[in-house]
Amino acid sequence: MGDISYSNGTNNGNGNGNGNRNGNGNGVNGKAHSVLNGYRKSCWYEEEIEENLRWSFALNSILHTGATPYQDIALLDTKPFGKALVIDGKLQSAETDEFIYHECLVHPPLLHHPNPNSIFIMGGGEGSTARELLRHRTVEKVVMCDIDEEVVEFCKSYLIVNSEAFCDPRLELIINDARAELEHREEQYDVIIGDLADPIEGGPCYKLYTKSFYELIVKPRLSKEGIFVTQAGPAGIFSHTEVFSCIYNTLRQVFKYVVPYSAHIPSYADIWGWIMASDTPFELSADELDLRIKQRIKGENRYLDGKTLSSASTLSKAVRQSMDNETHVYTEGTARFIYGHGHGSAYKQN
């Protein structure tokens, strides 16, 4: 969870911390908001990353809080990371470094595809994934499917950086469960993107990381030379064994070519992982990637270029060996989870 605490000893939160970006928690509520007015200069936001490790940073203010049938939402003005979106008490993205996550999620699969026209996003209600996709000149249609309409509307209202993407006529917004939506659709997509919550025990998304989902639902919806990419949780030298390695091994059971890659995201306090998968090999060199970036993408990337992507897919020796030796296959019966619990399991109002 995320807590709001104060230098005078006041602490707001239920004290039962949870896992990574998308765990459960009551990070900001009415009590925190009222106390904050008197203690703006000594207010801190805190997340419990794992049982004996916490991550905290100073706040200027709490800009907005709310709740939907699915999750709790907050928009914080943080001192180190600017405006930060928090869902279920966990930081989703921060103004200063969200570009790292979204450029890494979107551009590698689109650049490796010969001509990506149609894209399906599972999740992505924040709008940043759609924003990066719509910078590609080849893209003709983006379907964004998010289950939580209130989160989407919240992000439309408060995340001004993505307002242009939400108004783009190439974007089709669907409010539905991504699994159900893909199941009933007949069309195929050049790229399918998993911009989903982490697999949390008790949470709704872990079933979208399983072998059966990839094999029976995702893969049949990919066009020839199609590419699937998913965010895959923490990928640090210790944290990669939570879910990154087994998602990688699970995708190896379904696709011929699977590439894991990672980048450090300061506001996440960890290295983060993504995995691309296809039945077509990923063969572009750094120079070839740079040429496609120049030809296809409007504007300048802030993080990703050919050399950066090449280095991102070169994992450290320890992580590489661990990934190669991973045998666990992700199924509904043998799921692994990020530290924490799903929405509602430990929530309380103060």
mmCIF file of C-alpha atoms in Angstrom:
data_model
loop_
_atom_site.group_PDB
_atom_site.id
_atom_site.type_symbol
_atom_site.label_atom_id
_atom_site.label_comp_id
_atom_site.label_asym_id
_atom_site.label_seq_id
_atom_site.Cartn_x
_atom_site.Cartn_y
_atom_site.Cartn_z
ATOM 1 C CA MET A 1 0.000 0.000 0.000
ATOM 2 C CA GLY A 2 0.946 3.667 -0.004
ATOM 3 C CA ASP A 3 0.903 5.708 3.190
ATOM 4 C CA ILE A 4 0.983 9.441 3.814
ATOM 5 C CA SER A 5 3.137 10.328 6.824
ATOM 6 C CA TYR A 6 4.172 13.542 8.551
ATOM 7 C CA SER A 7 7.281 14.703 10.372
ATOM 8 C CA ASN A 8 5.304 15.420 13.554
ATOM 9 C CA GLY A 9 4.700 11.690 13.941
ATOM 10 C CA THR A 10 1.285 11.492 12.337
ATOM 11 C CA ASN A 11 0.891 8.557 9.942
ATOM 12 C CA ASN A 12 -2.052 7.836 7.710
ATOM 13 C CA GLY A 13 -2.612 4.393 6.281
ATOM 14 C CA ASN A 14 -3.569 0.925 7.412
ATOM 15 C CA GLY A 15 0.006 -0.252 7.977
ATOM 16 C CA ASN A 16 -0.401 -3.409 5.909
ATOM 17 C CA GLY A 17 1.841 -2.743 2.944
ATOM 18 C CA ASN A 18 1.657 -4.405 -0.429
ATOM 19 C CA GLY A 19 3.665 -4.991 -3.556
ATOM 20 C CA ASN A 20 4.799 -3.210 -6.651
ATOM 21 C CA ARG A 21 3.251 -0.754 -9.083
ATOM 22 C CA ASN A 22 -0.273 -2.174 -8.892
ATOM 23 C CA GLY A 23 -0.716 -3.617 -5.425
ATOM 24 C CA ASN A 24 -3.530 -2.857 -3.026
ATOM 25 C CA GLY A 25 -3.533 0.033 -0.612
ATOM 26 C CA ASN A 26 -5.170 3.121 0.771
ATOM 27 C CA GLY A 27 -2.377 5.540 -0.005
ATOM 28 C CA VAL A 28 -4.414 8.743 0.230
ATOM 29 C CA ASN A 29 -7.871 9.289 1.654
ATOM 30 C CA GLY A 30 -9.959 12.038 3.197
ATOM 31 C CA LYS A 31 -8.047 12.156 6.458
ATOM 32 C CA ALA A 32 -4.690 12.487 4.722
ATOM 33 C CA HIS A 33 -6.036 15.317 2.577
ATOM 34 C CA SER A 34 -7.229 17.366 5.566
ATOM 35 C CA VAL A 35 -4.088 16.837 7.609
ATOM 36 C CA LEU A 36 -1.946 17.680 4.601
ATOM 37 C CA ASN A 37 -3.290 21.225 4.498
ATOM 38 C CA GLY A 38 -1.490 21.978 7.744
ATOM 39 C CA TYR A 39 1.715 20.084 7.039
ATOM 40 C CA ARG A 40 2.519 20.569 3.364
ATOM 41 C CA LYS A 41 6.264 20.885 3.893
ATOM 42 C CA SER A 42 6.626 17.727 5.985
ATOM 43 C CA CYS A 43 4.389 15.292 4.137
ATOM 44 C CA TRP A 44 5.780 12.051 2.704
ATOM 45 C CA TYR A 45 4.310 9.311 0.533
ATOM 46 C CA GLU A 46 5.455 5.776 1.288
ATOM 47 C CA GLU A 47 5.109 2.396 -0.429
ATOM 48 C CA GLU A 48 6.131 -0.967 0.890
ATOM 49 C CA ILE A 49 8.024 -2.634 -1.964
ATOM 50 C CA GLU A 50 8.526 -5.869 -0.080
ATOM 51 C CA GLU A 51 8.296 -7.020 3.527
ATOM 52 C CA ASN A 52 11.464 -5.300 4.741
ATOM 53 C CA LEU A 53 11.848 -2.562 2.147
ATOM 54 C CA ARG A 54 10.001 0.731 1.828
ATOM 55 C CA TRP A 55 10.241 3.571 -0.682
ATOM 56 C CA SER A 56 9.186 7.113 0.186
ATOM 57 C CA PHE A 57 9.310 10.599 -1.255
ATOM 58 C CA ALA A 58 8.160 14.081 -0.272
ATOM 59 C CA LEU A 59 4.884 15.622 -1.443
ATOM 60 C CA ASN A 60 3.932 19.170 -2.252
ATOM 61 C CA SER A 61 0.223 18.361 -2.189
ATOM 62 C CA ILE A 62 -2.522 15.862 -2.963
ATOM 63 C CA LEU A 63 -4.273 17.125 -6.074
ATOM 64 C CA HIS A 64 -7.154 14.666 -6.260
ATOM 65 C CA THR A 65 -8.455 11.445 -4.729
ATOM 66 C CA GLY A 66 -11.310 9.200 -5.762
ATOM 67 C CA ALA A 67 -12.550 5.642 -5.969
ATOM 68 C CA THR A 68 -14.129 3.451 -8.649
ATOM 69 C CA PRO A 69 -15.782 0.041 -8.350
ATOM 70 C CA TYR A 70 -12.412 -1.457 -9.258
ATOM 71 C CA GLN A 71 -9.721 0.674 -7.625
ATOM 72 C CA ASP A 72 -8.733 3.776 -5.672
ATOM 73 C CA ILE A 73 -7.179 6.703 -7.549
ATOM 74 C CA ALA A 74 -5.014 9.618 -6.479
ATOM 75 C CA LEU A 75 -3.047 12.311 -8.217
ATOM 76 C CA LEU A 76 -0.116 13.562 -6.151
ATOM 77 C CA ASP A 77 2.208 16.497 -6.657
ATOM 78 C CA THR A 78 5.533 15.000 -5.582
ATOM 79 C CA LYS A 79 8.764 16.896 -4.997
ATOM 80 C CA PRO A 80 11.155 14.513 -6.796
ATOM 81 C CA PHE A 81 8.926 13.214 -9.625
ATOM 82 C CA GLY A 82 6.319 15.887 -10.366
ATOM 83 C CA LYS A 83 2.688 14.831 -10.750
ATOM 84 C CA ALA A 84 2.225 11.135 -10.026
ATOM 85 C CA LEU A 85 -0.732 8.855 -10.712
ATOM 86 C CA VAL A 86 -1.409 6.397 -7.880
ATOM 87 C CA ILE A 87 -3.878 3.530 -8.238
ATOM 88 C CA ASP A 88 -4.697 1.230 -5.319
ATOM 89 C CA GLY A 89 -1.970 2.911 -3.320
ATOM 90 C CA LYS A 90 0.764 2.160 -5.868
ATOM 91 C CA LEU A 91 2.572 4.579 -8.130
ATOM 92 C CA GLN A 92 1.619 3.928 -11.757
ATOM 93 C CA SER A 93 3.515 6.684 -13.503
ATOM 94 C CA ALA A 94 5.246 9.935 -12.668
ATOM 95 C CA GLU A 95 5.543 13.079 -14.738
ATOM 96 C CA THR A 96 9.344 13.146 -14.807
ATOM 97 C CA ASP A 97 10.035 9.569 -15.966
ATOM 98 C CA GLU A 98 6.888 7.930 -17.378
ATOM 99 C CA PHE A 99 8.399 8.383 -20.835
ATOM 100 C CA ILE A 100 10.938 5.637 -20.043
ATOM 101 C CA TYR A 101 8.249 3.032 -19.350
ATOM 102 C CA HIS A 102 6.019 3.966 -22.276
ATOM 103 C CA GLU A 103 8.746 4.352 -24.885
ATOM 104 C CA CYS A 104 10.125 0.946 -23.868
ATOM 105 C CA LEU A 105 6.704 -0.675 -24.004
ATOM 106 C CA VAL A 106 5.599 0.751 -27.358
ATOM 107 C CA HIS A 107 8.475 1.461 -29.702
ATOM 108 C CA PRO A 108 10.463 -1.814 -29.749
ATOM 109 C CA PRO A 109 7.609 -3.961 -31.142
ATOM 110 C CA LEU A 110 6.440 -1.305 -33.587
ATOM 111 C CA LEU A 111 9.938 -0.707 -34.894
ATOM 112 C CA HIS A 112 10.612 -4.420 -35.355
ATOM 113 C CA HIS A 113 7.345 -4.920 -37.245
ATOM 114 C CA PRO A 114 7.688 -4.264 -41.011
ATOM 115 C CA ASN A 115 4.501 -2.193 -41.271
ATOM 116 C CA PRO A 116 2.407 -1.858 -38.084
ATOM 117 C CA ASN A 117 -1.046 -0.529 -38.962
ATOM 118 C CA SER A 118 -3.416 -1.942 -36.337
ATOM 119 C CA ILE A 119 -2.695 -2.130 -32.601
ATOM 120 C CA PHE A 120 -4.641 -3.516 -29.631
ATOM 121 C CA ILE A 121 -3.841 -2.267 -26.117
ATOM 122 C CA MET A 122 -4.894 -4.374 -23.142
ATOM 123 C CA GLY A 123 -5.294 -1.825 -20.356
ATOM 124 C CA GLY A 124 -3.550 1.490 -20.887
ATOM 125 C CA GLY A 125 -6.301 3.678 -19.404
ATOM 126 C CA GLU A 126 -3.790 6.384 -18.543
ATOM 127 C CA GLY A 127 -3.485 7.160 -22.253
ATOM 128 C CA SER A 128 0.329 7.328 -22.414
ATOM 129 C CA THR A 129 0.658 4.077 -24.361
ATOM 130 C CA ALA A 130 -1.820 5.349 -26.950
ATOM 131 C CA ARG A 131 0.084 8.646 -27.087
ATOM 132 C CA GLU A 132 3.336 6.890 -28.016
ATOM 133 C CA LEU A 133 1.613 4.603 -30.527
ATOM 134 C CA LEU A 134 -0.022 7.497 -32.330
ATOM 135 C CA ARG A 135 3.374 9.082 -32.963
ATOM 136 C CA HIS A 136 4.011 6.300 -35.507
ATOM 137 C CA ARG A 137 3.193 7.327 -39.069
ATOM 138 C CA THR A 138 2.252 3.780 -40.098
ATOM 139 C CA VAL A 139 -0.426 3.385 -37.414
ATOM 140 C CA GLU A 140 -3.956 3.594 -38.761
ATOM 141 C CA LYS A 141 -5.976 2.163 -35.865
ATOM 142 C CA VAL A 142 -5.427 1.773 -32.123
ATOM 143 C CA VAL A 143 -7.947 -0.106 -29.979
ATOM 144 C CA MET A 144 -7.510 0.642 -26.285
ATOM 145 C CA CYS A 145 -9.469 -1.704 -24.032
ATOM 146 C CA ASP A 146 -9.591 -0.841 -20.333
ATOM 147 C CA ILE A 147 -12.002 -2.262 -17.793
ATOM 148 C CA ASP A 148 -12.321 0.872 -15.643
ATOM 149 C CA GLU A 149 -14.166 3.733 -17.323
ATOM 150 C CA GLU A 150 -13.760 6.033 -14.312
ATOM 151 C CA VAL A 151 -9.972 5.715 -14.401
ATOM 152 C CA VAL A 152 -9.987 6.533 -18.110
ATOM 153 C CA GLU A 153 -12.164 9.604 -17.533
ATOM 154 C CA PHE A 154 -9.989 10.637 -14.597
ATOM 155 C CA CYS A 155 -6.873 10.453 -16.753
ATOM 156 C CA LYS A 156 -8.564 12.360 -19.566
ATOM 157 C CA SER A 157 -9.311 15.160 -17.122
ATOM 158 C CA TYR A 158 -6.052 15.348 -15.200
ATOM 159 C CA LEU A 159 -3.251 14.062 -17.457
ATOM 160 C CA ILE A 160 -3.150 16.907 -19.948
ATOM 161 C CA VAL A 161 -0.073 15.487 -21.676
ATOM 162 C CA ASN A 162 -2.289 12.759 -23.172
ATOM 163 C CA SER A 163 -5.296 14.878 -24.153
ATOM 164 C CA GLU A 164 -4.302 14.963 -27.820
ATOM 165 C CA ALA A 165 -4.087 11.167 -27.953
ATOM 166 C CA PHE A 166 -7.580 10.745 -26.522
ATOM 167 C CA CYS A 167 -8.919 13.049 -29.262
ATOM 168 C CA ASP A 168 -7.104 11.306 -32.116
ATOM 169 C CA PRO A 169 -9.623 9.771 -34.585
ATOM 170 C CA ARG A 170 -7.394 6.705 -34.964
ATOM 171 C CA LEU A 171 -8.056 5.760 -31.320
ATOM 172 C CA GLU A 172 -11.016 3.497 -30.512
ATOM 173 C CA LEU A 173 -11.692 3.353 -26.773
ATOM 174 C CA ILE A 174 -13.462 0.246 -25.453
ATOM 175 C CA ILE A 175 -14.547 -0.199 -21.842
ATOM 176 C CA ASN A 176 -14.439 -3.936 -21.249
ATOM 177 C CA ASP A 177 -12.388 -6.767 -19.875
ATOM 178 C CA ALA A 178 -9.473 -7.186 -22.307
ATOM 179 C CA ARG A 179 -9.718 -10.972 -22.332
ATOM 180 C CA ALA A 180 -13.424 -10.931 -23.200
ATOM 181 C CA GLU A 181 -12.902 -8.250 -25.834
ATOM 182 C CA LEU A 182 -10.121 -10.131 -27.611
ATOM 183 C CA GLU A 183 -12.097 -13.377 -27.445
ATOM 184 C CA HIS A 184 -15.094 -12.037 -29.326
ATOM 185 C CA ARG A 185 -13.216 -9.903 -31.877
ATOM 186 C CA GLU A 186 -12.518 -11.491 -35.245
ATOM 187 C CA GLU A 187 -9.960 -9.050 -36.654
ATOM 188 C CA GLN A 188 -6.233 -9.512 -36.237
ATOM 189 C CA TYR A 189 -3.675 -6.949 -35.101
ATOM 190 C CA ASP A 190 -0.094 -6.263 -36.089
ATOM 191 C CA VAL A 191 0.884 -5.594 -32.484
ATOM 192 C CA ILE A 192 -0.887 -6.478 -29.228
ATOM 193 C CA ILE A 193 0.319 -4.646 -26.125
ATOM 194 C CA GLY A 194 -0.158 -5.779 -22.528
ATOM 195 C CA ASP A 195 -0.169 -2.580 -20.459
ATOM 196 C CA LEU A 196 -1.764 -4.352 -17.537
ATOM 197 C CA ALA A 197 -1.590 -4.265 -13.768
ATOM 198 C CA ASP A 198 1.018 -6.565 -12.277
ATOM 199 C CA PRO A 199 -0.116 -10.069 -11.307
ATOM 200 C CA ILE A 200 -1.193 -9.567 -7.688
ATOM 201 C CA GLU A 201 -2.691 -12.260 -5.497
ATOM 202 C CA GLY A 202 -6.431 -11.579 -5.392
ATOM 203 C CA GLY A 203 -6.149 -9.105 -8.264
ATOM 204 C CA PRO A 204 -7.965 -9.324 -11.610
ATOM 205 C CA CYS A 205 -5.027 -9.379 -14.029
ATOM 206 C CA TYR A 206 -2.973 -12.480 -13.270
ATOM 207 C CA LYS A 207 -5.057 -14.594 -15.663
ATOM 208 C CA LEU A 208 -3.805 -12.391 -18.511
ATOM 209 C CA TYR A 209 -0.249 -13.650 -17.959
ATOM 210 C CA THR A 210 -1.013 -17.351 -18.388
ATOM 211 C CA LYS A 211 0.092 -19.783 -21.080
ATOM 212 C CA SER A 212 -3.515 -20.534 -22.052
ATOM 213 C CA PHE A 213 -4.294 -16.833 -22.521
ATOM 214 C CA TYR A 214 -1.232 -16.255 -24.694
ATOM 215 C CA GLU A 215 -1.789 -19.436 -26.695
ATOM 216 C CA LEU A 216 -5.559 -19.447 -27.167
ATOM 217 C CA ILE A 217 -6.497 -15.763 -27.191
ATOM 218 C CA VAL A 218 -3.507 -13.490 -27.889
ATOM 219 C CA LYS A 219 -1.643 -15.440 -30.560
ATOM 220 C CA PRO A 220 -4.690 -16.135 -32.803
ATOM 221 C CA ARG A 221 -5.408 -12.379 -32.843
ATOM 222 C CA LEU A 222 -1.963 -11.523 -34.233
ATOM 223 C CA SER A 223 -1.569 -11.006 -37.965
ATOM 224 C CA LYS A 224 1.260 -12.554 -39.974
ATOM 225 C CA GLU A 225 4.563 -11.255 -38.564
ATOM 226 C CA GLY A 226 2.570 -9.957 -35.593
ATOM 227 C CA ILE A 227 4.289 -9.096 -32.325
ATOM 228 C CA PHE A 228 3.079 -9.315 -28.744
ATOM 229 C CA VAL A 229 4.665 -7.217 -25.993
ATOM 230 C CA THR A 230 3.869 -7.017 -22.301
ATOM 231 C CA GLN A 231 5.125 -5.188 -19.284
ATOM 232 C CA ALA A 232 6.520 -7.920 -17.059
ATOM 233 C CA GLY A 233 7.162 -6.443 -13.647
ATOM 234 C CA PRO A 234 10.387 -5.778 -11.743
ATOM 235 C CA ALA A 235 13.534 -7.008 -13.479
ATOM 236 C CA GLY A 236 16.252 -6.199 -10.966
ATOM 237 C CA ILE A 237 18.993 -8.613 -10.002
ATOM 238 C CA PHE A 238 16.900 -9.848 -7.060
ATOM 239 C CA SER A 239 13.350 -8.849 -8.035
ATOM 240 C CA HIS A 240 13.299 -10.464 -11.513
ATOM 241 C CA THR A 241 12.409 -13.859 -10.038
ATOM 242 C CA GLU A 242 9.028 -12.582 -8.815
ATOM 243 C CA VAL A 243 7.318 -12.755 -12.221
ATOM 244 C CA PHE A 244 9.678 -11.487 -14.960
ATOM 245 C CA SER A 245 11.498 -14.788 -15.426
ATOM 246 C CA CYS A 246 8.383 -16.979 -15.451
ATOM 247 C CA ILE A 247 6.479 -14.691 -17.839
ATOM 248 C CA TYR A 248 9.501 -14.979 -20.128
ATOM 249 C CA ASN A 249 9.548 -18.764 -19.881
ATOM 250 C CA THR A 250 5.780 -18.955 -20.388
ATOM 251 C CA LEU A 251 5.985 -16.947 -23.609
ATOM 252 C CA ARG A 252 8.785 -19.256 -24.803
ATOM 253 C CA GLN A 253 6.242 -22.100 -24.726
ATOM 254 C CA VAL A 254 3.974 -20.211 -27.151
ATOM 255 C CA PHE A 255 6.195 -18.164 -29.504
ATOM 256 C CA LYS A 256 9.360 -19.058 -31.435
ATOM 257 C CA TYR A 257 11.219 -15.836 -30.633
ATOM 258 C CA VAL A 258 11.062 -14.128 -27.237
ATOM 259 C CA VAL A 259 13.148 -11.114 -26.191
ATOM 260 C CA PRO A 260 13.249 -9.782 -22.604
ATOM 261 C CA TYR A 261 14.584 -6.290 -21.997
ATOM 262 C CA SER A 262 14.733 -3.843 -19.101
ATOM 263 C CA ALA A 263 15.385 -0.261 -17.996
ATOM 264 C CA HIS A 264 15.759 1.606 -14.744
ATOM 265 C CA ILE A 265 12.759 3.757 -13.797
ATOM 266 C CA PRO A 266 13.675 6.082 -10.916
ATOM 267 C CA SER A 267 10.151 6.541 -9.531
ATOM 268 C CA TYR A 268 9.674 2.755 -9.397
ATOM 269 C CA ALA A 269 12.847 2.335 -7.322
ATOM 270 C CA ASP A 270 13.808 -0.643 -9.482
ATOM 271 C CA ILE A 271 14.709 -1.890 -12.927
ATOM 272 C CA TRP A 272 11.565 -2.701 -14.916
ATOM 273 C CA GLY A 273 11.030 -5.440 -17.482
ATOM 274 C CA TRP A 274 9.198 -5.917 -20.775
ATOM 275 C CA ILE A 275 9.036 -8.951 -23.058
ATOM 276 C CA MET A 276 8.449 -9.104 -26.828
ATOM 277 C CA ALA A 277 7.327 -12.296 -28.533
ATOM 278 C CA SER A 278 6.691 -13.340 -32.138
ATOM 279 C CA ASP A 279 7.041 -16.208 -34.585
ATOM 280 C CA THR A 280 9.163 -13.885 -36.730
ATOM 281 C CA PRO A 281 12.757 -13.248 -35.594
ATOM 282 C CA PHE A 282 13.886 -9.881 -34.216
ATOM 283 C CA GLU A 283 16.853 -9.139 -36.447
ATOM 284 C CA LEU A 284 17.244 -5.352 -36.738
ATOM 285 C CA SER A 285 20.571 -3.801 -35.793
ATOM 286 C CA ALA A 286 20.905 -0.593 -33.780
ATOM 287 C CA ASP A 287 21.516 1.391 -36.987
ATOM 288 C CA GLU A 288 18.479 -0.139 -38.684
ATOM 289 C CA LEU A 289 16.341 0.702 -35.643
ATOM 290 C CA ASP A 290 17.595 4.298 -35.746
ATOM 291 C CA LEU A 291 16.653 4.558 -39.418
ATOM 292 C CA ARG A 292 13.124 3.324 -38.716
ATOM 293 C CA ILE A 293 12.824 5.758 -35.802
ATOM 294 C CA LYS A 294 13.720 8.607 -38.151
ATOM 295 C CA GLN A 295 11.354 7.413 -40.892
ATOM 296 C CA ARG A 296 8.369 6.409 -38.786
ATOM 297 C CA ILE A 297 8.143 8.356 -35.522
ATOM 298 C CA LYS A 298 6.987 11.953 -35.263
ATOM 299 C CA GLY A 299 9.107 14.000 -32.879
ATOM 300 C CA GLU A 300 12.093 12.948 -30.813
ATOM 301 C CA ASN A 301 12.217 10.054 -28.368
ATOM 302 C CA ARG A 302 13.563 11.134 -25.014
ATOM 303 C CA TYR A 303 14.885 7.719 -23.986
ATOM 304 C CA LEU A 304 14.911 5.085 -26.692
ATOM 305 C CA ASP A 305 17.147 4.791 -29.740
ATOM 306 C CA GLY A 306 18.802 1.845 -31.481
ATOM 307 C CA LYS A 307 21.756 1.571 -29.124
ATOM 308 C CA THR A 308 19.558 1.954 -26.050
ATOM 309 C CA LEU A 309 17.258 -0.847 -27.181
ATOM 310 C CA SER A 310 20.204 -3.096 -28.030
ATOM 311 C CA SER A 311 21.698 -2.557 -24.593
ATOM 312 C CA ALA A 312 18.309 -2.942 -22.861
ATOM 313 C CA SER A 313 17.995 -6.476 -24.225
ATOM 314 C CA THR A 314 21.464 -7.385 -22.932
ATOM 315 C CA LEU A 315 20.664 -8.480 -19.404
ATOM 316 C CA SER A 316 23.257 -8.864 -16.664
ATOM 317 C CA LYS A 317 25.015 -12.202 -16.322
ATOM 318 C CA ALA A 318 23.119 -13.198 -13.171
ATOM 319 C CA VAL A 319 19.693 -12.298 -14.570
ATOM 320 C CA ARG A 320 20.473 -13.875 -17.947
ATOM 321 C CA GLN A 321 21.496 -17.179 -16.367
ATOM 322 C CA SER A 322 18.452 -17.153 -14.127
ATOM 323 C CA MET A 323 16.131 -16.485 -17.073
ATOM 324 C CA ASP A 324 17.729 -19.252 -19.128
ATOM 325 C CA ASN A 325 17.266 -21.716 -16.254
ATOM 326 C CA GLU A 326 13.668 -20.755 -15.455
ATOM 327 C CA THR A 327 11.300 -23.732 -15.781
ATOM 328 C CA HIS A 328 8.095 -22.347 -14.268
ATOM 329 C CA VAL A 329 5.171 -21.946 -16.666
ATOM 330 C CA TYR A 330 2.511 -19.433 -15.628
ATOM 331 C CA THR A 331 -0.967 -20.975 -15.378
ATOM 332 C CA GLU A 332 -4.017 -20.108 -13.324
ATOM 333 C CA GLY A 333 -3.208 -22.994 -10.999
ATOM 334 C CA THR A 334 0.513 -22.241 -10.689
ATOM 335 C CA ALA A 335 0.492 -18.441 -10.749
ATOM 336 C CA ARG A 336 3.272 -16.373 -9.250
ATOM 337 C CA PHE A 337 2.520 -12.958 -7.807
ATOM 338 C CA ILE A 338 4.173 -9.653 -7.089
ATOM 339 C CA TYR A 339 4.407 -9.016 -3.340
ATOM 340 C CA GLY A 340 1.033 -7.724 -2.158
ATOM 341 C CA HIS A 341 -2.681 -8.336 -2.498
ATOM 342 C CA GLY A 342 -5.461 -7.318 -4.842
ATOM 343 C CA HIS A 343 -7.877 -4.429 -4.426
ATOM 344 C CA GLY A 344 -10.024 -4.558 -1.317
ATOM 345 C CA SER A 345 -8.136 -7.255 0.593
ATOM 346 C CA ALA A 346 -6.753 -4.917 3.257
ATOM 347 C CA TYR A 347 -8.436 -1.590 2.542
ATOM 348 C CA LYS A 348 -9.917 0.524 5.288
ATOM 349 C CA GLN A 349 -11.127 4.095 5.661
ATOM 350 C CA ASN A 350 -9.743 6.143 8.562
#
